[in-house]
């Protein structure tokens, strides 16, 4: 086993992956943003085409690497490239988008390996209390036992809880697996 | 706890002696005692009284600090021999501490094990339209139902409301007032129950009741509402990953079995799905100790956790 | 997940691109195919033969990702944005060009046969680039 120090941010276009990495990263995160030509899909100026990259420097000479995937579906072939070797993933969900429920399930299935080890955390934003309950029920119905949070990716302290859950998860994973 | 010791009718030399003796016994007593000299306002007052045999004795007067504001300070009297030796003083101070302790435990009304359980039971049964009042008719919280969930509106945030309920043995359930939704704090009832369960004392019978089985959680606690902490997160991760006995979880996380039981009880109370199976034979489920690689990975994670905590504060 | 249709929906623009690519492929030997995509990965047009097993949409997305990575790589190396990049394979070169007008950003990918060297490949592709840029400017 190699020491894993990569946390992945996944989710559809406009869910806030780039935003989350910019928020958490010590330095300005590197990104591959280009002009968004599909404003019908999501009305914002730019979209990620290859990956986002940021890092959190730890006390010692170690860093935690934060990688974001490009969320649009036609970039699916890029996802496994970016995802390789990730500890776990934070799946961002923007519940103000149409089809957010299906999109959520789509990403969990696409990152099946992480979902199986419970290493995906669902962090929803722009979500009402009712939608939050609906999402919890949906995950449950589909047989996924994943932590679910409401997280505004523009705020550091909300993302910290998400990371803490991933940490707890991995600590347990390491300590239980023999 | 800092307490005041006073004397009454003591000469300057005798006062100095008391002060010296108090320093000597300082490490052997629980509270922090301060000598205030000649006074009548002290938790522990030593007063000389004439004795019928012509010798002198001290009368020790203890005030029970029932409530700072109340008039009803009760007084205990102990007689002691004069001259007072170090062991004599130690004995008096220790007796005093005992009395004050018993007293404050009973008076501050920290709910006992069964009381918390009863409180939780009472709260679980609450419905929309109910309200919780303190004895003096002060509204603590009002309940409403929104989106199939019971919510609490309160003047207090959830942890403070929990404390208030634990301390007030006499709460009354009444009807909600109209303007309850204007109260500043809103959270679901389960957030309060979760807090109370995690803080509750466990009756000894609970320990045996939870033994002999392995438990697993079918859902994560809803951290949108429920308080987290390192242990709660790790317990959630552990029990959602695979069935574990109380002892296995305690060993895995290096925590008290009681903390594991409290967590599972809290999960049950907020309605999470827990399944349990009887332990059949000893199964070696836990890695004995992490190997070098695992150790490194764990230390990386713990550095990250520390780093995140730092960034937080 | 919803996969939306081609967003650069000016048919005349696309038709003009298609003509430019077609004539370029015809005119230069050694060029296997050309593909144009928006910089955010939507296929615009190409000269890939209909019988081919190449998936145009995936290729368009990959080309855009590759261009994005090239830009990122350039900027991390303190260089201005990338204009293009080359992938060398045992079966020939792939050359990627980023083209920008003040309204559109597109990526042009050219695939070349094994026999075509860097110089020829770049020279043939640059010819298409100027045609495409002219179209982009005119249609602004
Ligand atoms: N109001 C509101 N806006 C948010 C919230 N979270 C993110 N946003 C905004 O939503 C947008 C998200 O955009 P990105 O971070 O680029 O999304 P992305 O997931 O990287 O998208 P792609 O790279 O295109 O897949 C940004 O404009 C954020 O400011 C939220 O909780 N509330
Ligand atoms: Mg992005």
XYZ file of C-alpha atoms and ligand atoms in Angstrom:
664
model
C 0.000 0.000 0.000
C 1.305 3.384 -0.923
C 0.625 6.358 1.293
C -2.402 8.055 -0.125
C -2.673 11.771 0.096
C -5.117 12.671 -2.622
C -8.661 13.849 -2.056
C -10.980 14.038 -5.010
C -13.809 16.467 -5.717
C -16.465 15.122 -8.020
C -19.907 16.150 -9.187
C -21.681 17.697 -12.143
C -21.097 21.029 -13.831
C -21.563 24.000 -11.533
C -21.685 21.878 -8.376
C -18.758 23.795 -6.910
C -15.713 21.529 -7.303
C -13.433 24.296 -8.522
C -14.838 26.619 -5.867
C -14.217 24.067 -3.087
C -10.612 23.492 -4.110
C -9.946 27.215 -4.353
C -11.435 27.629 -0.868
C -9.378 24.874 0.750
C -6.088 25.224 -1.036
C -3.243 27.059 0.715
C -2.041 28.698 -2.479
C -4.067 29.706 -5.480
C -5.206 26.431 -6.942
C -4.201 25.460 -10.458
C -7.098 24.980 -12.774
C -7.946 24.309 -16.380
C -10.813 26.713 -16.799
C -11.943 27.721 -20.256
C -14.783 29.783 -21.616
C -18.089 28.018 -21.053
C -19.871 27.682 -24.369
C -22.846 25.857 -22.879
C -24.604 28.408 -20.719
C -27.882 26.539 -21.141
C -26.455 23.691 -19.122
C -25.122 25.994 -16.450
C -24.917 29.722 -16.585
C -21.387 30.614 -15.544
C -18.437 32.115 -17.324
C -15.953 29.258 -17.215
C -15.864 25.504 -16.870
C -13.138 23.002 -16.018
C -11.843 20.894 -18.913
C -9.142 18.732 -17.391
C -8.714 19.125 -13.667
C -8.356 21.383 -10.671
C -5.407 21.040 -8.376
C -4.776 22.485 -4.949
C -2.890 21.419 -1.829
C -2.904 21.697 1.924
C 0.552 21.792 3.460
C 0.879 19.836 6.711
C 3.285 20.619 9.546
C 5.928 18.291 8.255
C 7.029 17.999 4.683
C 3.803 16.368 3.659
C 0.914 17.725 1.682
C -2.618 16.688 0.977
C -3.432 17.020 -2.689
C -6.854 18.132 -3.791
C -7.978 17.162 -7.283
C -11.149 18.191 -9.053
C -12.570 16.533 -12.105
C -14.177 18.328 -15.027
C -17.852 17.815 -14.306
C -19.427 17.723 -17.740
C -20.345 14.282 -18.907
C -18.356 14.364 -22.122
C -15.246 14.529 -19.950
C -16.012 11.176 -18.381
C -12.949 9.548 -19.980
C -10.817 12.032 -18.055
C -12.326 11.146 -14.672
C -10.372 7.957 -13.963
C -7.162 9.706 -14.962
C -7.717 12.434 -12.396
C -9.121 10.034 -9.798
C -6.220 7.600 -9.750
C -4.997 6.877 -6.223
C -7.543 9.012 -4.383
C -8.245 8.319 -0.680
C -11.833 9.331 -1.018
C -14.077 11.787 -2.731
C -16.354 14.631 -1.850
C -19.318 14.521 -4.170
C -20.729 18.001 -4.586
C -24.387 18.316 -5.405
C -26.131 21.522 -6.414
C -29.766 20.861 -5.624
C -30.965 23.938 -7.457
C -30.174 22.210 -10.747
C -32.721 20.113 -12.656
C -32.050 16.362 -12.393
C -29.793 16.778 -9.406
C -31.017 13.479 -7.987
C -30.091 11.450 -11.079
C -26.776 13.288 -11.375
C -25.906 12.353 -7.805
C -26.521 8.675 -8.459
C -24.650 8.893 -11.748
C -21.500 10.085 -9.998
C -21.715 7.534 -7.225
C -21.916 4.801 -9.858
C -19.110 6.324 -11.890
C -16.886 6.230 -8.793
C -18.034 2.825 -7.772
C -14.730 1.771 -6.227
C -14.789 4.629 -3.744
C -18.491 4.186 -3.052
C -17.952 0.532 -2.159
C -15.492 1.382 0.568
C -17.831 4.104 1.844
C -15.231 6.652 0.867
C -17.570 9.068 -0.831
C -19.174 11.862 1.087
C -22.112 13.731 -0.362
C -21.919 17.480 0.241
C -24.972 19.246 -1.072
C -25.409 22.953 -1.587
C -28.293 25.227 -2.540
C -30.505 22.575 -0.953
C -33.707 22.997 1.034
C -34.509 20.975 4.153
C -37.044 18.969 2.145
C -34.533 18.212 -0.595
C -31.995 17.223 2.036
C -34.409 14.629 3.417
C -35.277 13.520 -0.101
C -31.603 12.979 -0.897
C -31.040 11.016 2.309
C -33.961 8.789 1.409
C -32.799 8.358 -2.166
C -29.327 7.230 -1.094
C -30.851 4.861 1.398
C -33.259 3.359 -1.143
C -30.381 2.779 -3.527
C -28.496 0.947 -0.806
C -25.765 3.543 -0.345
C -24.616 4.166 3.187
C -22.791 7.451 2.700
C -22.446 10.506 4.901
C -24.517 13.438 3.721
C -23.836 17.061 4.569
C -25.007 20.479 3.605
C -21.876 22.344 2.602
C -21.428 25.675 0.920
C -18.141 25.208 -0.945
C -17.384 28.898 -0.672
C -16.833 28.514 3.074
C -13.749 26.960 4.527
C -15.161 25.754 7.837
C -18.003 23.880 6.150
C -15.554 22.000 3.963
C -13.414 21.159 6.984
C -16.177 18.997 8.449
C -16.413 17.128 5.158
C -12.676 16.476 5.185
C -12.815 15.387 8.825
C -15.385 12.762 7.948
C -13.202 11.446 5.156
C -10.271 11.307 7.567
C -12.308 9.383 10.146
C -13.429 7.006 7.447
C -9.969 6.248 6.231
C -8.561 5.847 9.731
C -11.165 3.199 10.369
C -10.600 1.571 7.002
C -6.895 1.217 7.746
C -7.393 0.016 11.303
C -10.012 -2.585 10.474
C -8.569 -4.108 7.327
C -6.142 -6.814 8.048
C -13.661 25.096 43.649
C -12.227 27.852 45.803
C -13.514 28.069 49.384
C -12.944 30.451 52.245
C -11.806 29.445 55.703
C -12.287 31.987 58.480
C -11.521 32.161 62.188
C -13.281 33.990 65.003
C -11.656 34.876 68.272
C -8.154 33.706 67.319
C -5.013 35.535 68.392
C -2.568 36.775 65.767
C -0.214 33.918 66.623
C -3.007 31.353 66.339
C -4.071 32.823 63.022
C -0.555 32.467 61.666
C -0.557 28.862 62.811
C -3.804 28.130 60.962
C -2.404 29.697 57.850
C 0.717 27.507 58.035
C -1.314 24.376 58.690
C -3.566 25.125 55.755
C -0.543 25.284 53.463
C 0.613 21.910 54.696
C -2.673 20.132 54.042
C -3.198 21.873 50.716
C -2.133 18.895 48.602
C -4.363 16.501 50.541
C -7.661 18.267 50.006
C -9.841 18.572 46.949
C -10.815 22.218 46.995
C -8.680 25.284 46.945
C -8.900 26.748 50.476
C -8.125 30.350 51.234
C -7.676 31.724 54.715
C -9.525 34.999 55.162
C -8.386 35.720 58.733
C -10.875 36.884 61.303
C -14.310 36.949 59.766
C -17.744 35.459 60.116
C -18.343 35.140 56.382
C -16.719 31.885 55.371
C -17.720 28.476 54.147
C -15.799 27.037 57.048
C -15.531 29.042 60.245
C -13.454 28.013 63.233
C -14.645 29.623 66.451
C -13.344 29.103 69.959
C -15.856 28.244 72.562
C -15.405 27.824 76.294
C -15.726 24.289 77.476
C -17.215 23.118 80.726
C -14.078 21.335 81.824
C -12.213 24.592 81.707
C -10.274 23.693 78.582
C -11.004 25.196 75.275
C -12.418 23.675 72.111
C -13.208 24.981 68.711
C -16.531 24.945 67.259
C -16.526 24.543 63.558
C -19.350 26.031 61.673
C -19.984 25.088 58.074
C -22.227 26.954 55.792
C -23.947 24.852 53.225
C -23.709 26.964 50.149
C -27.166 26.006 48.954
C -27.551 28.825 46.602
C -25.633 32.051 46.599
C -28.760 34.106 46.368
C -30.878 32.270 48.806
C -31.200 33.190 52.454
C -31.483 29.632 53.507
C -27.845 28.899 54.132
C -27.787 25.954 56.413
C -25.218 25.578 59.085
C -23.505 22.467 60.348
C -21.588 22.375 63.572
C -18.678 20.143 64.385
C -16.735 20.239 67.627
C -13.044 19.725 67.643
C -10.335 19.638 70.248
C -8.133 22.544 70.995
C -5.315 23.038 70.251
C -6.019 22.047 66.738
C -3.349 19.842 65.221
C -2.642 19.416 61.558
C -4.558 16.175 61.364
C -7.423 17.723 63.198
C -7.624 20.526 60.649
C -7.282 18.092 57.756
C -10.149 16.069 59.161
C -12.371 19.125 59.459
C -11.566 20.339 55.963
C -12.218 16.929 54.450
C -15.532 16.596 56.258
C -16.487 20.015 55.024
C -15.668 19.119 51.448
C -17.789 16.022 51.720
C -20.775 17.923 53.006
C -20.446 20.616 50.374
C -20.104 18.031 47.622
C -23.164 16.048 48.601
C -24.973 19.218 48.923
C -24.110 20.677 45.565
C -24.757 17.387 43.782
C -28.247 17.250 45.182
C -28.945 20.922 44.857
C -27.577 21.737 41.442
C -29.907 18.995 40.360
C -27.584 17.251 37.947
C -29.925 14.593 36.740
C -28.996 11.107 37.740
C -28.789 8.273 35.280
C -32.415 7.350 35.497
C -33.547 10.921 35.384
C -31.813 11.525 32.070
C -33.393 8.392 30.682
C -36.798 9.550 31.899
C -36.176 13.004 30.465
C -35.300 11.571 27.077
C -38.392 9.398 27.191
C -40.526 12.388 28.015
C -38.991 14.467 25.229
C -39.303 11.702 22.655
C -43.036 11.707 23.207
C -43.356 15.430 22.517
C -45.444 16.544 19.610
C -46.015 19.588 17.541
C -47.926 22.131 19.594
C -46.246 21.144 22.845
C -44.043 23.475 24.779
C -41.568 22.941 27.598
C -41.778 25.225 30.618
C -39.538 25.604 33.614
C -41.098 25.548 37.055
C -41.369 29.318 37.129
C -43.430 29.158 33.968
C -40.616 30.338 31.799
C -40.884 29.009 28.255
C -37.851 26.908 27.379
C -38.876 25.560 24.010
C -41.826 25.104 21.715
C -42.343 22.334 19.209
C -43.673 22.442 15.684
C -43.861 19.973 12.881
C -42.374 20.919 9.546
C -41.795 18.631 6.624
C -42.545 15.484 8.663
C -39.983 16.448 11.272
C -40.485 17.781 14.774
C -38.634 21.031 15.273
C -37.819 22.931 18.438
C -37.895 26.680 18.651
C -36.017 27.989 21.637
C -34.293 30.935 23.174
C -31.319 28.643 23.705
C -29.050 26.864 21.270
C -29.294 23.098 21.401
C -26.430 22.416 23.827
C -27.607 25.078 26.280
C -31.154 23.764 26.150
C -29.818 20.295 26.885
C -27.969 21.635 29.921
C -30.999 23.541 31.133
C -33.185 20.457 30.890
C -30.680 18.282 32.681
C -30.417 20.763 35.522
C -34.109 21.479 35.930
C -35.705 18.409 37.310
C -39.087 20.031 37.209
C -40.079 20.797 33.699
C -43.622 20.945 32.567
C -45.139 20.198 29.249
C -47.809 22.606 28.123
C -49.154 24.146 25.011
C -47.037 26.130 22.622
C -47.463 29.860 22.474
C -48.409 31.552 19.232
C -45.217 33.433 18.630
C -42.942 30.463 19.322
C -41.546 30.506 15.800
C -40.030 33.889 16.542
C -37.624 32.363 19.017
C -34.094 32.688 17.662
C -32.953 29.064 17.650
C -34.477 26.318 15.565
C -33.374 22.695 15.329
C -35.043 19.318 15.106
C -35.952 17.501 18.300
C -33.499 14.748 17.369
C -30.617 17.209 17.710
C -31.534 17.692 21.374
C -32.093 13.984 22.036
C -28.762 13.200 20.373
C -26.951 15.609 22.694
C -28.663 14.284 25.802
C -27.894 10.662 24.934
C -24.240 11.381 24.240
C -23.897 13.094 27.610
C -25.987 10.692 29.670
C -24.577 8.452 32.362
C -24.979 4.771 31.748
C -26.622 2.494 34.244
C -24.511 -0.559 34.947
C -27.253 -2.765 33.567
C -26.736 -1.194 30.148
C -23.243 -2.550 29.897
C -24.364 -6.147 30.171
C -27.368 -5.555 27.977
C -25.208 -4.432 25.051
C -22.666 -7.215 25.380
C -22.631 -10.417 23.375
C -23.740 -8.789 20.143
C -22.301 -7.091 17.126
C -23.941 -3.962 15.810
C -23.903 -2.220 12.488
C -25.341 1.064 11.327
C -27.365 1.172 8.143
C -27.202 4.948 7.806
C -24.878 7.736 8.747
C -26.102 10.141 11.408
C -27.458 13.275 9.773
C -24.694 15.770 10.458
C -26.749 18.562 9.027
C -28.339 18.596 12.460
C -26.449 16.310 14.786
C -23.404 17.385 16.736
C -20.161 15.774 15.671
C -16.811 15.233 17.254
C -13.811 13.087 16.423
C -15.218 10.087 18.251
C -18.688 10.423 16.801
C -17.216 10.552 13.304
C -14.981 7.556 13.856
C -17.738 5.555 15.529
C -20.037 6.327 12.614
C -17.361 5.276 10.152
C -16.688 2.072 12.084
C -20.262 0.904 12.531
C -21.274 1.768 8.960
C -18.337 -0.232 7.689
C -18.941 -3.534 9.429
C -20.614 -5.129 12.454
C -18.631 -4.644 15.640
C -19.145 -5.513 19.260
C -18.959 -2.815 21.906
C -15.593 -4.087 23.026
C -14.211 -4.320 19.496
C -15.253 -0.753 18.744
C -13.816 0.472 22.035
C -10.500 -1.238 21.336
C -10.422 -0.006 17.766
C -10.997 3.596 18.729
C -9.163 3.437 22.060
C -12.163 4.756 23.956
C -14.342 3.634 26.862
C -16.990 0.994 26.099
C -19.442 3.401 27.715
C -18.810 5.967 24.997
C -19.577 3.337 22.365
C -22.856 2.413 24.044
C -23.853 6.044 24.421
C -23.239 6.537 20.711
C -25.344 3.521 19.758
C -28.104 4.599 22.121
C -28.067 8.051 20.556
C -28.307 6.476 17.090
C -31.292 4.419 18.216
C -32.994 7.422 19.767
C -32.724 9.525 16.612
C -34.117 6.654 14.580
C -31.096 5.335 12.698
C -31.209 1.771 11.484
C -29.109 -0.504 13.654
C -28.890 -4.204 13.084
C -27.393 -6.594 15.543
C -26.279 -10.167 15.483
C -25.231 -12.537 18.203
C -21.487 -13.016 18.437
C -20.670 -16.527 17.329
C -17.200 -17.639 18.288
C -14.274 -15.346 18.458
C -13.575 -13.669 15.158
C -10.315 -11.883 14.689
C -11.632 -8.803 12.993
C -9.265 -6.091 13.920
C -5.763 -5.644 12.653
C -3.473 -6.328 15.601
C -1.497 -3.146 15.187
C -0.854 -1.085 12.091
C 2.183 -2.024 10.039
C 4.720 0.605 9.058
C 2.868 1.750 5.963
C -0.444 1.930 7.784
C 1.235 3.776 10.631
C 2.575 6.362 8.207
C -0.800 6.753 6.590
C -2.464 7.190 9.974
C 0.052 9.793 11.004
C -0.507 11.695 7.763
C -4.225 11.724 8.474
C -3.715 12.875 12.002
C -1.462 15.711 10.768
C -4.209 16.741 8.399
C -6.735 16.660 11.183
C -4.514 18.865 13.328
C -3.912 21.215 10.449
C -7.648 21.561 9.827
C -8.251 22.242 13.500
C -5.643 24.963 13.452
C -7.139 26.587 10.417
C -10.458 26.478 12.180
C -9.517 28.299 15.334
C -26.855 12.733 -16.541
C -28.092 15.255 -19.053
C -25.718 15.582 -21.960
C -26.640 18.576 -23.938
C -26.339 19.069 -27.674
C -23.720 21.059 -29.496
C -23.816 24.601 -28.189
C -22.041 26.363 -31.038
C -25.192 26.200 -33.048
C -24.558 28.463 -35.973
C -24.956 26.063 -38.873
C -23.339 28.384 -41.368
C -20.291 28.673 -39.156
C -20.049 24.936 -38.837
C -20.522 24.419 -42.547
C -17.710 26.842 -43.238
C -15.436 25.021 -40.790
C -16.313 21.709 -42.343
C -15.342 22.971 -45.812
C -12.041 24.303 -44.526
C -11.163 21.011 -42.859
C -12.209 18.943 -45.856
C -10.104 20.847 -48.332
C -7.132 20.795 -45.990
C -7.266 17.017 -45.587
C -7.597 16.515 -49.320
C -4.737 18.844 -50.140
C -2.094 17.368 -47.851
C -0.895 13.838 -47.938
C -0.095 12.266 -44.573
C -2.986 13.907 -42.762
C -5.297 11.227 -41.378
C -8.053 13.394 -40.016
C -8.846 16.757 -38.479
C -11.251 17.472 -35.649
C -12.503 20.731 -34.281
C -14.085 21.203 -30.882
C -15.047 24.054 -28.625
C -12.456 24.704 -25.926
C -14.877 23.191 -23.411
C -15.005 19.943 -25.303
C -17.987 19.902 -27.665
C -17.338 18.416 -31.117
C -17.888 20.929 -33.914
C -16.845 19.115 -37.059
C -14.297 16.649 -38.335
C -13.066 14.689 -41.312
C -13.173 11.294 -39.630
C -14.550 8.733 -42.063
C -17.967 7.382 -41.261
C -16.773 3.789 -40.944
C -14.166 4.666 -38.340
C -14.486 3.391 -34.785
C -13.250 6.658 -33.328
C -15.789 8.277 -31.018
C -15.908 11.919 -32.109
C -17.449 13.202 -28.886
C -14.929 11.539 -26.614
C -12.119 12.674 -28.836
C -13.398 16.246 -28.768
C -13.562 16.174 -24.959
C -10.067 14.684 -24.686
C -8.676 17.245 -27.098
C -10.157 20.039 -24.990
C -8.800 18.460 -21.790
C -5.399 18.105 -23.375
C -5.465 21.735 -24.496
C -6.538 22.725 -20.984
C -3.675 20.765 -19.462
C -1.254 22.348 -21.948
C -2.403 25.783 -20.869
C -2.092 24.839 -17.210
C 1.352 23.374 -17.810
C 2.444 26.532 -19.615
C 1.163 28.794 -16.889
C 2.773 26.702 -14.132
C 6.043 27.095 -16.054
C 5.565 30.861 -16.128
C 4.795 30.857 -19.826
C 1.852 32.587 -21.459
C -1.076 30.436 -22.580
C -0.212 27.548 -24.865
C -0.862 27.849 -28.599
C -0.491 24.192 -29.323
C 1.071 20.903 -28.352
C 2.318 17.721 -29.935
C 1.841 14.091 -28.939
C 4.278 11.608 -30.428
C 3.129 8.036 -30.976
C 4.649 5.049 -32.757
C 1.902 5.374 -35.330
C 2.327 9.051 -36.051
C 1.880 12.489 -34.545
C -1.134 14.162 -32.974
C -1.006 17.929 -33.039
C -3.330 20.115 -31.050
C -3.849 23.841 -31.657
C -5.753 26.353 -29.559
C -7.459 29.072 -31.558
C -9.081 32.125 -30.087
C -11.164 34.858 -31.582
C -12.770 37.438 -29.406
C -15.985 35.416 -29.335
C -15.007 31.803 -29.634
C -12.334 29.503 -28.386
C -11.775 26.331 -30.343
C -9.371 23.446 -30.380
C -8.115 21.891 -33.582
C -6.693 18.382 -33.537
C -4.785 16.892 -36.465
C -3.777 13.235 -36.721
C -0.877 12.362 -39.032
C 0.486 9.196 -40.534
C 3.684 7.661 -39.246
C 5.646 8.902 -42.228
C 4.858 12.552 -41.578
C 7.542 14.413 -39.658
C 7.076 17.301 -37.220
C 7.855 20.000 -39.776
C 5.397 18.793 -42.378
C 2.704 18.151 -39.774
C 2.980 21.633 -38.278
C 3.164 23.257 -41.672
C -0.009 21.486 -42.890
C -1.865 22.258 -39.706
C -0.863 25.913 -39.670
C -2.442 26.298 -43.102
C -5.771 25.080 -41.686
C -5.319 27.281 -38.641
C -5.198 30.439 -40.698
C -8.283 29.366 -42.670
C -10.194 28.650 -39.495
C -9.113 31.897 -37.853
C -10.244 33.802 -40.934
C -13.654 32.157 -40.689
C -13.877 32.902 -36.957
C -13.063 36.558 -37.558
C -15.480 36.904 -40.470
C -18.359 35.360 -38.616
C -17.911 37.493 -35.551
N -25.440 30.627 -3.931
C -24.532 29.673 -3.888
N -23.634 29.610 -4.851
C -22.729 28.637 -4.812
C -22.718 27.691 -3.768
N -21.725 26.828 -4.012
C -21.135 27.212 -5.154
N -21.737 28.318 -5.640
C -21.406 29.007 -6.908
O -21.643 28.089 -7.956
C -20.596 28.120 -8.920
C -19.902 26.784 -8.976
O -18.972 26.812 -9.997
P -17.672 25.901 -10.072
O -16.984 25.837 -8.777
O -16.895 26.381 -11.241
O -18.317 24.522 -10.413
P -17.595 23.172 -10.855
O -18.184 22.087 -10.064
O -16.123 23.331 -10.800
O -18.106 23.024 -12.349
P -17.373 22.395 -13.648
O -15.920 22.617 -13.528
O -17.938 23.159 -14.777
O -17.744 20.970 -13.699
C -19.693 29.247 -8.486
O -20.090 30.416 -9.145
C -19.939 29.358 -6.983
O -19.725 30.654 -6.490
C -23.701 27.796 -2.744
O -23.755 27.008 -1.792
N -24.596 28.804 -2.851
Mg -14.682 23.199 -12.147
